[in-house]
Amino acid sequence: MSKTPDFKPVRANAPANATDATAHAAGNAEPAGYIDDFRRAGHDTVDWIAQYLSSLGDRQVLAATKPGQLYDALPPSAPQQGESFEAILRDFDQLVMPAVTQWNHPRFFAYFACTGTTPAVLGEMLAAALNTNGLHWKTSPAVAELEQKTLDWLRQWLGLPGGESKNPWFGIVYDTASTSSMHAIVCAREMVDPEARVHGANHGNQGDLVLYTSDQAHSSIEKGAIAVGIGQKNVRKVPSDAQFRMNADALAAMVAEDKAAGKRPFCVVATIGTTSSTSVDPLPQIVDVAEKYGMWVHVDCAYAGAAAVLPEHKHILAAAERAHSLVFNAHKWLLTPIDLSAFYTRRPDILRQAFSLTPEYLKTTDDPRAHNLMDYGVPLGHRFRALKLWFVLRYFGRERIEAMVRQHIEWARRLAALVDADPRFERTAPVPFSVVCFRYKGQPGGTQGAKNEDDQRVDGQNKLIMEKVNASGRVFISGTVLNGRQVIRLAIGNLHTVWEDVQEAWDLVAKAAGEV
Ligand SMILES: *Cc1c(COP(=O)(O)O)cnc(C)c1O
């Protein structure tokens, strides 16, 4: 985008400066000056965004508002008469902004850091302007085909098989990984028990369907099983090893045991980059077990998939080509604003069989290249989400994205070394990607009181350290629980972060540790 693009959004039948008063007959509800208003306020808004993004580091990361404060500051009912953009934007800036937690901030290190980048902002704006809905191919060929192409580009980066293989992977965009994984669970059920679509999940006396995932898996897997009617008791949490990776031998034993008890193991969800510690499940061994029992394998790499784009990290998705489905969130580490979750499967036939309400035999007139997206999931409507990802992939290109991801991983290692060098702290998990988990060890020699009380006291100190650090407004970090103990977790992942930001966060942690 270095040159001025050849892009003039002018209506063919109206000059660029036409006002709506002239373009429209009297009697419609469109406000006078509708397009002129937009042009003016649109430029102002873009200026506001540019100013915001270039000075974001000066803001507090966490909103300092009290519960109910924004709610109470807003009028009790919507206006009878329309208002000006000026009034709306002023209230946005003065009332709404103070209540915003700045996820785009370079010192946002909580959960998984992310970036809503400028090309995606423009893509979102255009998607909203078009308001095109790709429920089936004809309702908007661009939605279906640009999504297929963009996800195919991303598929290549993730190293999943494409058109060159017998089973090319098919991609579709959903809102979140939670939705993607729920669809994977429905596919898994469809593969082993197509009757369930008609009769419900646990029909007849065939034994319960059982899903396996590690005790470190994201809660969305269990939620998906709840939503699909598998039932929480049929989600078995496979124990993980000392490095928080699923124990594949334990998985094999659990599946064999359930099978012997007359149950129906049908799905395994492996996590590449768990939410707490970013551990990597042993996918090749997990696929071996699943293949023996004819189970569907779903890979949740919502966060860490971005690392697989790097040649030196490609191995994290080894054996993924033997899995059945995979989810990766572009809205985590891939520069795309919430929400855009890429769901891939090498069995789109099963996905379609599970969700299509138009029998296949009635579809003979359909061109096989014309995908009707409504047949591949719960939602009927399908917004033009892929447009922003297309902007992102084109604007940054693979080299810049690789450089960013590589840099974040290197900084995480550098931070891990700082933690290791401070005797007051211990690292609580390996650092395969850009997240560092560690804890304050606490004062030695708590000889009085039981060990449990000591643990609780130190857990409290770790929480207090986080509170103090976050209260500075300079950074935002969050914690997790590993092996039953409170730990501090720092996630790097924002485009605008520089090493000094990470260093500042660590300095604040080290200082707070001296005060608890
Ligand atoms: C973030 C995350 C999720 C949930 O993502 P949503 O898009 O918010 O549903 C699921 N699994 C893993 C491993 C994650 O890191």
CSV table of C-alpha atoms in Angstrom, one decimal, residues 362-367:
chain,number,residue,atom,x,y,z
A,362,LEU,CA,-31.3,-32.6,-4.6
A,363,LYS,CA,-28.1,-30.7,-5.3
A,364,THR,CA,-27.3,-32.0,-8.7
A,365,THR,CA,-27.6,-28.7,-10.3
A,366,ASP,CA,-25.1,-27.1,-8.0
A,367,ASP,CA,-21.6,-26.4,-9.3
